Amino acid sequence: SAMEFRDKLAQDIMVPMAQVVCVNVATPIDELALRLQTESHSRLPVYEKNKSNIVGILPVNLFLSQYVAGKSILLRKLLLKPYVFDSQTEISVLLQRMRLNKLHMVFLTDETKTKVGIITMEDLLEELVGDIQDESDTGEGLQLQ
């Protein structure tokens, strides 16, 4: 799979924006907290007005820990900067750039600079080594030794 890894482009393994779970920056904090308690993702893109206008990435655990502690939350202050790459980038190059910059999620654009999808570090690693089971997986296929 390492040989095939070099030949693939980001667009080949991305999650299209139409399938990406996003939240609106204008969502009331209490409503957002309720939604995030049932969400299986650790980071979510946050948009303003429409999904093509991503303003940041929300670390779900950070938000929920502050919410549970009763702290005043300014959503925009919690957001991580959204990094953008061309969808034609080779995934081997993308993996290097994400690793060097400690990025867990990036956005991909087409030739018109329109956001067309996302890739996570987990997506890239799974492309290289196969499925990775984590706490959000249902347990199918897990075998305890």
mmCIF file of N, CA and C in Angstrom:
data_model
loop_
_atom_site.group_PDB
_atom_site.id
_atom_site.type_symbol
_atom_site.label_atom_id
_atom_site.label_comp_id
_atom_site.label_asym_id
_atom_site.label_seq_id
_atom_site.Cartn_x
_atom_site.Cartn_y
_atom_site.Cartn_z
ATOM 1 N N SER A 1 0.818 -1.208 0.000
ATOM 2 C CA SER A 1 0.000 0.000 0.000
ATOM 3 C C SER A 1 0.856 1.264 0.000
ATOM 4 N N ALA A 2 2.100 1.165 0.448
ATOM 5 C CA ALA A 2 2.978 2.337 0.455
ATOM 6 C C ALA A 2 3.268 2.804 -0.967
ATOM 7 N N MET A 3 3.394 1.877 -1.912
ATOM 8 C CA MET A 3 3.650 2.245 -3.299
ATOM 9 C C MET A 3 2.430 2.952 -3.891
ATOM 10 N N GLU A 4 1.235 2.447 -3.627
ATOM 11 C CA GLU A 4 0.010 3.072 -4.123
ATOM 12 C C GLU A 4 -0.188 4.440 -3.472
ATOM 13 N N PHE A 5 0.264 4.573 -2.246
ATOM 14 C CA PHE A 5 0.127 5.818 -1.487
ATOM 15 C C PHE A 5 0.750 6.981 -2.244
ATOM 16 N N ARG A 6 1.896 6.743 -2.854
ATOM 17 C CA ARG A 6 2.615 7.805 -3.564
ATOM 18 C C ARG A 6 1.888 8.286 -4.812
ATOM 19 N N ASP A 7 1.072 7.424 -5.392
ATOM 20 C CA ASP A 7 0.400 7.771 -6.643
ATOM 21 C C ASP A 7 -0.939 8.472 -6.455
ATOM 22 N N LYS A 8 -1.434 8.548 -5.232
ATOM 23 C CA LYS A 8 -2.767 9.096 -4.999
ATOM 24 C C LYS A 8 -2.728 10.586 -4.718
ATOM 25 N N LEU A 9 -3.817 11.230 -5.131
ATOM 26 C CA LEU A 9 -3.988 12.652 -4.875
ATOM 27 C C LEU A 9 -4.980 12.840 -3.735
ATOM 28 N N ALA A 10 -4.928 14.000 -3.117
ATOM 29 C CA ALA A 10 -5.826 14.305 -2.002
ATOM 30 C C ALA A 10 -7.289 14.098 -2.398
ATOM 31 N N GLN A 11 -7.647 14.501 -3.603
ATOM 32 C CA GLN A 11 -9.040 14.354 -4.047
ATOM 33 C C GLN A 11 -9.493 12.894 -4.093
ATOM 34 N N ASP A 12 -8.546 11.960 -4.193
ATOM 35 C CA ASP A 12 -8.890 10.542 -4.267
ATOM 36 C C ASP A 12 -9.399 9.988 -2.942
ATOM 37 N N ILE A 13 -9.005 10.610 -1.832
ATOM 38 C CA ILE A 13 -9.394 10.068 -0.524
ATOM 39 C C ILE A 13 -10.141 11.076 0.354
ATOM 40 N N MET A 14 -10.398 12.259 -0.158
ATOM 41 C CA MET A 14 -11.041 13.301 0.653
ATOM 42 C C MET A 14 -12.493 12.958 0.970
ATOM 43 N N VAL A 15 -13.005 13.597 2.001
ATOM 44 C CA VAL A 15 -14.429 13.561 2.310
ATOM 45 C C VAL A 15 -15.021 14.812 1.664
ATOM 46 N N PRO A 16 -15.950 14.646 0.717
ATOM 47 C CA PRO A 16 -16.530 15.815 0.037
ATOM 48 C C PRO A 16 -17.241 16.741 1.031
ATOM 49 N N MET A 17 -17.187 18.039 0.794
ATOM 50 C CA MET A 17 -17.796 19.018 1.699
ATOM 51 C C MET A 17 -19.273 18.730 1.952
ATOM 52 N N ALA A 18 -19.974 18.185 0.983
ATOM 53 C CA ALA A 18 -21.395 17.868 1.166
ATOM 54 C C ALA A 18 -21.603 16.838 2.279
ATOM 55 N N GLN A 19 -20.577 16.026 2.577
ATOM 56 C CA GLN A 19 -20.683 15.002 3.613
ATOM 57 C C GLN A 19 -20.038 15.409 4.936
ATOM 58 N N VAL A 20 -19.402 16.571 4.967
ATOM 59 C CA VAL A 20 -18.698 17.028 6.159
ATOM 60 C C VAL A 20 -19.687 17.595 7.168
ATOM 61 N N VAL A 21 -19.565 17.138 8.416
ATOM 62 C CA VAL A 21 -20.377 17.668 9.502
ATOM 63 C C VAL A 21 -19.761 18.993 9.943
ATOM 64 N N CYS A 22 -20.525 20.068 9.831
ATOM 65 C CA CYS A 22 -20.058 21.409 10.195
ATOM 66 C C CYS A 22 -21.048 22.036 11.164
ATOM 67 N N VAL A 23 -20.590 23.068 11.853
ATOM 68 C CA VAL A 23 -21.485 23.828 12.720
ATOM 69 C C VAL A 23 -21.406 25.303 12.355
ATOM 70 N N ASN A 24 -22.503 25.994 12.564
ATOM 71 C CA ASN A 24 -22.591 27.418 12.273
ATOM 72 C C ASN A 24 -22.059 28.200 13.469
ATOM 73 N N VAL A 25 -21.216 29.177 13.222
ATOM 74 C CA VAL A 25 -20.640 29.989 14.291
ATOM 75 C C VAL A 25 -21.721 30.725 15.078
ATOM 76 N N ALA A 26 -22.895 30.928 14.478
ATOM 77 C CA ALA A 26 -23.992 31.644 15.133
ATOM 78 C C ALA A 26 -24.873 30.746 15.995
ATOM 79 N N THR A 27 -24.580 29.454 16.053
ATOM 80 C CA THR A 27 -25.375 28.530 16.862
ATOM 81 C C THR A 27 -25.268 28.924 18.334
ATOM 82 N N PRO A 28 -26.409 29.042 19.036
ATOM 83 C CA PRO A 28 -26.348 29.358 20.460
ATOM 84 C C PRO A 28 -25.515 28.310 21.226
ATOM 85 N N ILE A 29 -24.756 28.756 22.210
ATOM 86 C CA ILE A 29 -23.816 27.901 22.936
ATOM 87 C C ILE A 29 -24.498 26.683 23.555
ATOM 88 N N ASP A 30 -25.664 26.854 24.197
ATOM 89 C CA ASP A 30 -26.364 25.719 24.820
ATOM 90 C C ASP A 30 -26.804 24.700 23.773
ATOM 91 N N GLU A 31 -27.287 25.185 22.646
ATOM 92 C CA GLU A 31 -27.699 24.297 21.548
ATOM 93 C C GLU A 31 -26.493 23.548 20.984
ATOM 94 N N LEU A 32 -25.386 24.250 20.835
ATOM 95 C CA LEU A 32 -24.160 23.632 20.329
ATOM 96 C C LEU A 32 -23.661 22.559 21.295
ATOM 97 N N ALA A 33 -23.707 22.835 22.578
ATOM 98 C CA ALA A 33 -23.267 21.865 23.586
ATOM 99 C C ALA A 33 -24.089 20.584 23.512
ATOM 100 N N LEU A 34 -25.394 20.712 23.362
ATOM 101 C CA LEU A 34 -26.252 19.526 23.241
ATOM 102 C C LEU A 34 -25.887 18.707 22.017
ATOM 103 N N ARG A 35 -25.664 19.389 20.921
ATOM 104 C CA ARG A 35 -25.317 18.691 19.673
ATOM 105 C C ARG A 35 -23.972 17.983 19.795
ATOM 106 N N LEU A 36 -22.997 18.656 20.377
ATOM 107 C CA LEU A 36 -21.643 18.096 20.447
ATOM 108 C C LEU A 36 -21.536 16.907 21.391
ATOM 109 N N GLN A 37 -22.437 16.813 22.345
ATOM 110 C CA GLN A 37 -22.409 15.684 23.274
ATOM 111 C C GLN A 37 -22.711 14.365 22.576
ATOM 112 N N THR A 38 -23.374 14.429 21.446
ATOM 113 C CA THR A 38 -23.710 13.212 20.710
ATOM 114 C C THR A 38 -22.857 13.043 19.454
ATOM 115 N N GLU A 39 -21.961 13.977 19.221
ATOM 116 C CA GLU A 39 -21.123 13.953 18.015
ATOM 117 C C GLU A 39 -19.908 13.056 18.247
ATOM 118 N N SER A 40 -19.555 12.258 17.247
ATOM 119 C CA SER A 40 -18.422 11.337 17.395
ATOM 120 C C SER A 40 -17.096 11.932 16.913
ATOM 121 N N HIS A 41 -17.129 13.119 16.329
ATOM 122 C CA HIS A 41 -15.904 13.737 15.822
ATOM 123 C C HIS A 41 -15.213 14.546 16.911
ATOM 124 N N SER A 42 -13.891 14.563 16.885
ATOM 125 C CA SER A 42 -13.134 15.318 17.887
ATOM 126 C C SER A 42 -12.901 16.770 17.458
ATOM 127 N N ARG A 43 -13.051 17.047 16.179
ATOM 128 C CA ARG A 43 -12.910 18.398 15.635
ATOM 129 C C ARG A 43 -14.001 18.608 14.587
ATOM 130 N N LEU A 44 -14.552 19.810 14.579
ATOM 131 C CA LEU A 44 -15.585 20.113 13.588
ATOM 132 C C LEU A 44 -15.309 21.457 12.920
ATOM 133 N N PRO A 45 -15.459 21.494 11.606
ATOM 134 C CA PRO A 45 -15.353 22.777 10.912
ATOM 135 C C PRO A 45 -16.499 23.691 11.338
ATOM 136 N N VAL A 46 -16.177 24.978 11.466
ATOM 137 C CA VAL A 46 -17.183 25.975 11.829
ATOM 138 C C VAL A 46 -17.269 26.968 10.677
ATOM 139 N N TYR A 47 -18.497 27.241 10.260
ATOM 140 C CA TYR A 47 -18.694 28.148 9.131
ATOM 141 C C TYR A 47 -19.503 29.363 9.559
ATOM 142 N N GLU A 48 -19.431 30.377 8.719
ATOM 143 C CA GLU A 48 -20.250 31.571 8.910
ATOM 144 C C GLU A 48 -21.062 31.779 7.639
ATOM 145 N N LYS A 49 -22.364 31.815 7.768
ATOM 146 C CA LYS A 49 -23.331 32.018 6.693
ATOM 147 C C LYS A 49 -23.513 30.791 5.803
ATOM 148 N N ASN A 50 -22.436 30.192 5.263
ATOM 149 C CA ASN A 50 -22.580 28.978 4.454
ATOM 150 C C ASN A 50 -21.323 28.122 4.572
ATOM 151 N N LYS A 51 -21.453 26.851 4.203
ATOM 152 C CA LYS A 51 -20.367 25.881 4.377
ATOM 153 C C LYS A 51 -19.098 26.215 3.600
ATOM 154 N N SER A 52 -19.208 27.061 2.617
ATOM 155 C CA SER A 52 -18.004 27.396 1.858
ATOM 156 C C SER A 52 -17.175 28.472 2.564
ATOM 157 N N ASN A 53 -17.730 29.063 3.624
ATOM 158 C CA ASN A 53 -17.019 30.096 4.373
ATOM 159 C C ASN A 53 -16.603 29.552 5.750
ATOM 160 N N ILE A 54 -15.607 28.679 5.751
ATOM 161 C CA ILE A 54 -15.108 28.075 6.984
ATOM 162 C C ILE A 54 -14.276 29.118 7.725
ATOM 163 N N VAL A 55 -14.613 29.341 9.010
ATOM 164 C CA VAL A 55 -13.884 30.332 9.805
ATOM 165 C C VAL A 55 -12.923 29.688 10.803
ATOM 166 N N GLY A 56 -13.021 28.370 10.974
ATOM 167 C CA GLY A 56 -12.105 27.694 11.880
ATOM 168 C C GLY A 56 -12.517 26.267 12.150
ATOM 169 N N ILE A 57 -11.734 25.626 12.996
ATOM 170 C CA ILE A 57 -11.994 24.246 13.385
ATOM 171 C C ILE A 57 -12.172 24.222 14.905
ATOM 172 N N LEU A 58 -13.271 23.656 15.354
ATOM 173 C CA LEU A 58 -13.581 23.616 16.776
ATOM 174 C C LEU A 58 -13.093 22.313 17.401
ATOM 175 N N PRO A 59 -12.176 22.385 18.386
ATOM 176 C CA PRO A 59 -11.812 21.193 19.153
ATOM 177 C C PRO A 59 -12.969 20.883 20.122
ATOM 178 N N VAL A 60 -13.681 19.810 19.862
ATOM 179 C CA VAL A 60 -14.905 19.488 20.601
ATOM 180 C C VAL A 60 -14.630 19.327 22.097
ATOM 181 N N ASN A 61 -13.576 18.608 22.464
ATOM 182 C CA ASN A 61 -13.290 18.382 23.889
ATOM 183 C C ASN A 61 -13.007 19.685 24.624
ATOM 184 N N LEU A 62 -12.303 20.597 23.999
ATOM 185 C CA LEU A 62 -12.017 21.892 24.617
ATOM 186 C C LEU A 62 -13.311 22.662 24.867
ATOM 187 N N PHE A 63 -14.178 22.691 23.865
ATOM 188 C CA PHE A 63 -15.460 23.371 24.015
ATOM 189 C C PHE A 63 -16.267 22.752 25.155
ATOM 190 N N LEU A 64 -16.414 21.414 25.129
ATOM 191 C CA LEU A 64 -17.245 20.748 26.139
ATOM 192 C C LEU A 64 -16.674 20.891 27.540
ATOM 193 N N SER A 65 -15.353 20.855 27.676
ATOM 194 C CA SER A 65 -14.762 21.003 29.015
ATOM 195 C C SER A 65 -15.030 22.401 29.572
ATOM 196 N N GLN A 66 -14.962 23.409 28.736
ATOM 197 C CA GLN A 66 -15.259 24.762 29.188
ATOM 198 C C GLN A 66 -16.752 24.939 29.479
ATOM 199 N N TYR A 67 -17.574 24.294 28.689
ATOM 200 C CA TYR A 67 -19.024 24.381 28.887
ATOM 201 C C TYR A 67 -19.416 23.730 30.212
ATOM 202 N N VAL A 68 -18.909 22.533 30.451
ATOM 203 C CA VAL A 68 -19.233 21.802 31.681
ATOM 204 C C VAL A 68 -18.720 22.554 32.914
ATOM 205 N N ALA A 69 -17.581 23.215 32.777
ATOM 206 C CA ALA A 69 -17.008 23.985 33.889
ATOM 207 C C ALA A 69 -17.758 25.295 34.112
ATOM 208 N N GLY A 70 -18.723 25.604 33.254
ATOM 209 C CA GLY A 70 -19.522 26.811 33.409
ATOM 210 C C GLY A 70 -18.810 28.087 32.996
ATOM 211 N N LYS A 71 -17.739 27.937 32.227
ATOM 212 C CA LYS A 71 -16.996 29.118 31.784
ATOM 213 C C LYS A 71 -17.749 29.829 30.661
ATOM 214 N N SER A 72 -17.549 31.121 30.576
ATOM 215 C CA SER A 72 -18.110 31.902 29.488
ATOM 216 C C SER A 72 -17.348 31.533 28.206
ATOM 217 N N ILE A 73 -18.086 31.181 27.174
ATOM 218 C CA ILE A 73 -17.446 30.702 25.944
ATOM 219 C C ILE A 73 -17.634 31.698 24.807
ATOM 220 N N LEU A 74 -16.519 32.129 24.253
ATOM 221 C CA LEU A 74 -16.522 32.891 23.012
ATOM 222 C C LEU A 74 -16.036 31.921 21.940
ATOM 223 N N LEU A 75 -16.967 31.409 21.168
ATOM 224 C CA LEU A 75 -16.682 30.341 20.216
ATOM 225 C C LEU A 75 -15.505 30.672 19.301
ATOM 226 N N ARG A 76 -15.473 31.854 18.765
ATOM 227 C CA ARG A 76 -14.397 32.225 17.838
ATOM 228 C C ARG A 76 -13.013 32.129 18.475
ATOM 229 N N LYS A 77 -12.932 32.335 19.787
ATOM 230 C CA LYS A 77 -11.625 32.273 20.478
ATOM 231 C C LYS A 77 -11.104 30.836 20.598
ATOM 232 N N LEU A 78 -11.994 29.855 20.490
ATOM 233 C CA LEU A 78 -11.608 28.449 20.601
ATOM 234 C C LEU A 78 -11.170 27.852 19.263
ATOM 235 N N LEU A 79 -11.479 28.533 18.178
ATOM 236 C CA LEU A 79 -11.274 27.959 16.847
ATOM 237 C C LEU A 79 -9.803 27.912 16.449
ATOM 238 N N LEU A 80 -9.446 26.793 15.837
ATOM 239 C CA LEU A 80 -8.121 26.630 15.249
ATOM 240 C C LEU A 80 -8.167 27.140 13.813
ATOM 241 N N LYS A 81 -7.034 27.606 13.341
ATOM 242 C CA LYS A 81 -6.953 28.134 11.975
ATOM 243 C C LYS A 81 -7.207 27.018 10.958
ATOM 244 N N PRO A 82 -8.055 27.276 9.964
ATOM 245 C CA PRO A 82 -8.283 26.266 8.916
ATOM 246 C C PRO A 82 -7.191 26.358 7.844
ATOM 247 N N TYR A 83 -6.474 25.274 7.626
ATOM 248 C CA TYR A 83 -5.432 25.236 6.597
ATOM 249 C C TYR A 83 -6.013 24.661 5.321
ATOM 250 N N VAL A 84 -5.552 25.191 4.193
ATOM 251 C CA VAL A 84 -6.111 24.827 2.894
ATOM 252 C C VAL A 84 -5.003 24.354 1.961
ATOM 253 N N PHE A 85 -5.282 23.261 1.238
ATOM 254 C CA PHE A 85 -4.363 22.719 0.243
ATOM 255 C C PHE A 85 -5.140 22.448 -1.030
ATOM 256 N N ASP A 86 -4.426 22.382 -2.130
ATOM 257 C CA ASP A 86 -5.027 22.059 -3.415
ATOM 258 C C ASP A 86 -5.408 20.582 -3.428
ATOM 259 N N SER A 87 -6.562 20.265 -3.983
ATOM 260 C CA SER A 87 -7.037 18.877 -4.024
ATOM 261 C C SER A 87 -6.169 17.988 -4.909
ATOM 262 N N GLN A 88 -5.301 18.604 -5.736
ATOM 263 C CA GLN A 88 -4.398 17.844 -6.604
ATOM 264 C C GLN A 88 -3.068 17.512 -5.907
ATOM 265 N N THR A 89 -2.922 17.878 -4.642
ATOM 266 C CA THR A 89 -1.703 17.580 -3.897
ATOM 267 C C THR A 89 -1.574 16.075 -3.697
ATOM 268 N N GLU A 90 -0.387 15.543 -3.909
ATOM 269 C CA GLU A 90 -0.149 14.118 -3.648
ATOM 270 C C GLU A 90 -0.292 13.876 -2.153
ATOM 271 N N ILE A 91 -0.911 12.756 -1.787
ATOM 272 C CA ILE A 91 -1.156 12.525 -0.367
ATOM 273 C C ILE A 91 0.135 12.298 0.414
ATOM 274 N N SER A 92 1.195 11.839 -0.241
ATOM 275 C CA SER A 92 2.474 11.695 0.466
ATOM 276 C C SER A 92 3.011 13.073 0.865
ATOM 277 N N VAL A 93 2.865 14.056 -0.006
ATOM 278 C CA VAL A 93 3.281 15.433 0.284
ATOM 279 C C VAL A 93 2.385 16.028 1.366
ATOM 280 N N LEU A 94 1.093 15.778 1.252
ATOM 281 C CA LEU A 94 0.137 16.289 2.225
ATOM 282 C C LEU A 94 0.423 15.732 3.619
ATOM 283 N N LEU A 95 0.730 14.447 3.690
ATOM 284 C CA LEU A 95 1.061 13.830 4.978
ATOM 285 C C LEU A 95 2.276 14.506 5.603
ATOM 286 N N GLN A 96 3.299 14.755 4.819
ATOM 287 C CA GLN A 96 4.494 15.428 5.335
ATOM 288 C C GLN A 96 4.166 16.815 5.862
ATOM 289 N N ARG A 97 3.410 17.578 5.107
ATOM 290 C CA ARG A 97 3.082 18.950 5.507
ATOM 291 C C ARG A 97 2.211 18.965 6.762
ATOM 292 N N MET A 98 1.250 18.049 6.835
ATOM 293 C CA MET A 98 0.384 17.987 8.008
ATOM 294 C C MET A 98 1.184 17.580 9.245
ATOM 295 N N ARG A 99 2.079 16.614 9.065
ATOM 296 C CA ARG A 99 2.891 16.156 10.190
ATOM 297 C C ARG A 99 3.810 17.263 10.684
ATOM 298 N N LEU A 100 4.487 17.941 9.777
ATOM 299 C CA LEU A 100 5.413 19.014 10.152
ATOM 300 C C LEU A 100 4.708 20.179 10.845
ATOM 301 N N ASN A 101 3.489 20.471 10.428
ATOM 302 C CA ASN A 101 2.736 21.596 10.993
ATOM 303 C C ASN A 101 1.760 21.177 12.091
ATOM 304 N N LYS A 102 1.807 19.882 12.459
ATOM 305 C CA LYS A 102 0.941 19.336 13.517
ATOM 306 C C LYS A 102 -0.541 19.621 13.248
ATOM 307 N N LEU A 103 -0.955 19.337 12.016
ATOM 308 C CA LEU A 103 -2.338 19.563 11.608
ATOM 309 C C LEU A 103 -3.099 18.241 11.642
ATOM 310 N N HIS A 104 -4.322 18.273 12.136
ATOM 311 C CA HIS A 104 -5.140 17.068 12.189
ATOM 312 C C HIS A 104 -6.217 17.049 11.110
ATOM 313 N N MET A 105 -6.525 18.225 10.570
ATOM 314 C CA MET A 105 -7.561 18.339 9.546
ATOM 315 C C MET A 105 -7.193 19.494 8.617
ATOM 316 N N VAL A 106 -7.356 19.255 7.310
ATOM 317 C CA VAL A 106 -7.130 20.327 6.342
ATOM 318 C C VAL A 106 -8.272 20.341 5.328
ATOM 319 N N PHE A 107 -8.438 21.485 4.711
ATOM 320 C CA PHE A 107 -9.460 21.658 3.688
ATOM 321 C C PHE A 107 -8.802 21.605 2.324
ATOM 322 N N LEU A 108 -9.541 21.093 1.361
ATOM 323 C CA LEU A 108 -9.040 20.984 -0.008
ATOM 324 C C LEU A 108 -9.857 21.873 -0.928
ATOM 325 N N THR A 109 -9.163 22.502 -1.871
ATOM 326 C CA THR A 109 -9.839 23.373 -2.823
ATOM 327 C C THR A 109 -9.605 22.882 -4.245
ATOM 328 N N ASP A 110 -10.514 23.292 -5.133
ATOM 329 C CA ASP A 110 -10.350 22.980 -6.554
ATOM 330 C C ASP A 110 -9.619 24.136 -7.230
ATOM 331 N N GLU A 111 -9.586 24.104 -8.558
ATOM 332 C CA GLU A 111 -8.842 25.129 -9.307
ATOM 333 C C GLU A 111 -9.438 26.528 -9.157
ATOM 334 N N THR A 112 -10.699 26.624 -8.724
ATOM 335 C CA THR A 112 -11.325 27.935 -8.511
ATOM 336 C C THR A 112 -11.228 28.387 -7.053
ATOM 337 N N LYS A 113 -10.461 27.651 -6.252
ATOM 338 C CA LYS A 113 -10.263 27.937 -4.819
ATOM 339 C C LYS A 113 -11.524 27.706 -3.985
ATOM 340 N N THR A 114 -12.474 26.945 -4.533
ATOM 341 C CA THR A 114 -13.670 26.561 -3.793
ATOM 342 C C THR A 114 -13.343 25.350 -2.931
ATOM 343 N N LYS A 115 -13.758 25.369 -1.684
ATOM 344 C CA LYS A 115 -13.520 24.227 -0.795
ATOM 345 C C LYS A 115 -14.357 23.044 -1.278
ATOM 346 N N VAL A 116 -13.675 21.930 -1.541
ATOM 347 C CA VAL A 116 -14.367 20.764 -2.080
ATOM 348 C C VAL A 116 -14.369 19.576 -1.118
ATOM 349 N N GLY A 117 -13.531 19.623 -0.081
ATOM 350 C CA GLY A 117 -13.502 18.506 0.843
ATOM 351 C C GLY A 117 -12.511 18.716 1.970
ATOM 352 N N ILE A 118 -12.428 17.683 2.822
ATOM 353 C CA ILE A 118 -11.455 17.686 3.913
ATOM 354 C C ILE A 118 -10.693 16.365 3.922
ATOM 355 N N ILE A 119 -9.547 16.409 4.554
ATOM 356 C CA ILE A 119 -8.778 15.202 4.850
ATOM 357 C C ILE A 119 -8.273 15.355 6.273
ATOM 358 N N THR A 120 -8.357 14.265 7.021
ATOM 359 C CA THR A 120 -7.813 14.250 8.375
ATOM 360 C C THR A 120 -6.534 13.411 8.379
ATOM 361 N N MET A 121 -5.756 13.577 9.429
ATOM 362 C CA MET A 121 -4.556 12.764 9.587
ATOM 363 C C MET A 121 -4.936 11.289 9.636
ATOM 364 N N GLU A 122 -6.047 10.978 10.268
ATOM 365 C CA GLU A 122 -6.502 9.588 10.331
ATOM 366 C C GLU A 122 -6.791 9.041 8.931
ATOM 367 N N ASP A 123 -7.400 9.854 8.067
ATOM 368 C CA ASP A 123 -7.665 9.425 6.686
ATOM 369 C C ASP A 123 -6.367 9.033 5.987
ATOM 370 N N LEU A 124 -5.338 9.866 6.150
ATOM 371 C CA LEU A 124 -4.047 9.608 5.496
ATOM 372 C C LEU A 124 -3.378 8.354 6.056
ATOM 373 N N LEU A 125 -3.396 8.217 7.366
ATOM 374 C CA LEU A 125 -2.764 7.040 7.974
ATOM 375 C C LEU A 125 -3.498 5.759 7.598
ATOM 376 N N GLU A 126 -4.821 5.822 7.547
ATOM 377 C CA GLU A 126 -5.590 4.647 7.142
ATOM 378 C C GLU A 126 -5.314 4.273 5.692
ATOM 379 N N GLU A 127 -5.058 5.248 4.863
ATOM 380 C CA GLU A 127 -4.720 4.980 3.467
ATOM 381 C C GLU A 127 -3.399 4.228 3.384
ATOM 382 N N LEU A 128 -2.502 4.508 4.311
ATOM 383 C CA LEU A 128 -1.186 3.883 4.326
ATOM 384 C C LEU A 128 -1.183 2.515 5.000
ATOM 385 N N VAL A 129 -1.847 2.409 6.155
ATOM 386 C CA VAL A 129 -1.744 1.172 6.953
ATOM 387 C C VAL A 129 -3.042 0.390 7.085
ATOM 388 N N GLY A 130 -4.139 0.902 6.580
ATOM 389 C CA GLY A 130 -5.424 0.224 6.726
ATOM 390 C C GLY A 130 -6.235 0.852 7.847
ATOM 391 N N ASP A 131 -7.424 0.287 8.091
ATOM 392 C CA ASP A 131 -8.338 0.861 9.080
ATOM 393 C C ASP A 131 -7.711 0.961 10.454
ATOM 394 N N ILE A 132 -8.007 2.071 11.119
ATOM 395 C CA ILE A 132 -7.565 2.312 12.489
ATOM 396 C C ILE A 132 -8.812 2.372 13.354
ATOM 397 N N GLN A 133 -8.886 1.513 14.355
ATOM 398 C CA GLN A 133 -10.022 1.512 15.272
ATOM 399 C C GLN A 133 -9.772 2.549 16.359
ATOM 400 N N ASP A 134 -10.800 3.352 16.662
ATOM 401 C CA ASP A 134 -10.681 4.300 17.767
ATOM 402 C C ASP A 134 -11.952 4.271 18.595
ATOM 403 N N GLU A 135 -12.031 5.159 19.597
ATOM 404 C CA GLU A 135 -13.156 5.140 20.531
ATOM 405 C C GLU A 135 -14.497 5.425 19.878
ATOM 406 N N SER A 136 -14.515 6.013 18.697
ATOM 407 C CA SER A 136 -15.787 6.311 18.040
ATOM 408 C C SER A 136 -16.276 5.158 17.170
ATOM 409 N N ASP A 137 -15.444 4.139 16.973
ATOM 410 C CA ASP A 137 -15.855 2.994 16.170
ATOM 411 C C ASP A 137 -16.773 2.090 16.990
ATOM 412 N N THR A 138 -17.620 1.352 16.286
ATOM 413 C CA THR A 138 -18.665 0.564 16.953
ATOM 414 C C THR A 138 -18.139 -0.684 17.635
ATOM 415 N N GLY A 139 -16.943 -1.106 17.312
ATOM 416 C CA GLY A 139 -16.416 -2.320 17.910
ATOM 417 C C GLY A 139 -16.454 -3.489 16.955
ATOM 418 N N GLU A 140 -17.120 -3.329 15.817
ATOM 419 C CA GLU A 140 -17.110 -4.396 14.815
ATOM 420 C C GLU A 140 -15.699 -4.646 14.370
ATOM 421 N N GLY A 141 -15.301 -5.872 14.365
ATOM 422 C CA GLY A 141 -13.968 -6.216 13.896
ATOM 423 C C GLY A 141 -12.903 -6.098 14.961
ATOM 424 N N LEU A 142 -13.252 -5.587 16.136
ATOM 425 C CA LEU A 142 -12.262 -5.502 17.210
ATOM 426 C C LEU A 142 -12.086 -6.860 17.862
ATOM 427 N N GLN A 143 -10.858 -7.222 18.084
ATOM 428 C CA GLN A 143 -10.584 -8.485 18.759
ATOM 429 C C GLN A 143 -9.621 -8.200 19.904
ATOM 430 N N LEU A 144 -10.067 -8.550 21.088
ATOM 431 C CA LEU A 144 -9.218 -8.362 22.260
ATOM 432 C C LEU A 144 -8.359 -9.599 22.452
ATOM 433 N N GLN A 145 -7.126 -9.387 22.791
ATOM 434 C CA GLN A 145 -6.190 -10.505 22.983
ATOM 435 C C GLN A 145 -6.219 -10.948 24.422
#
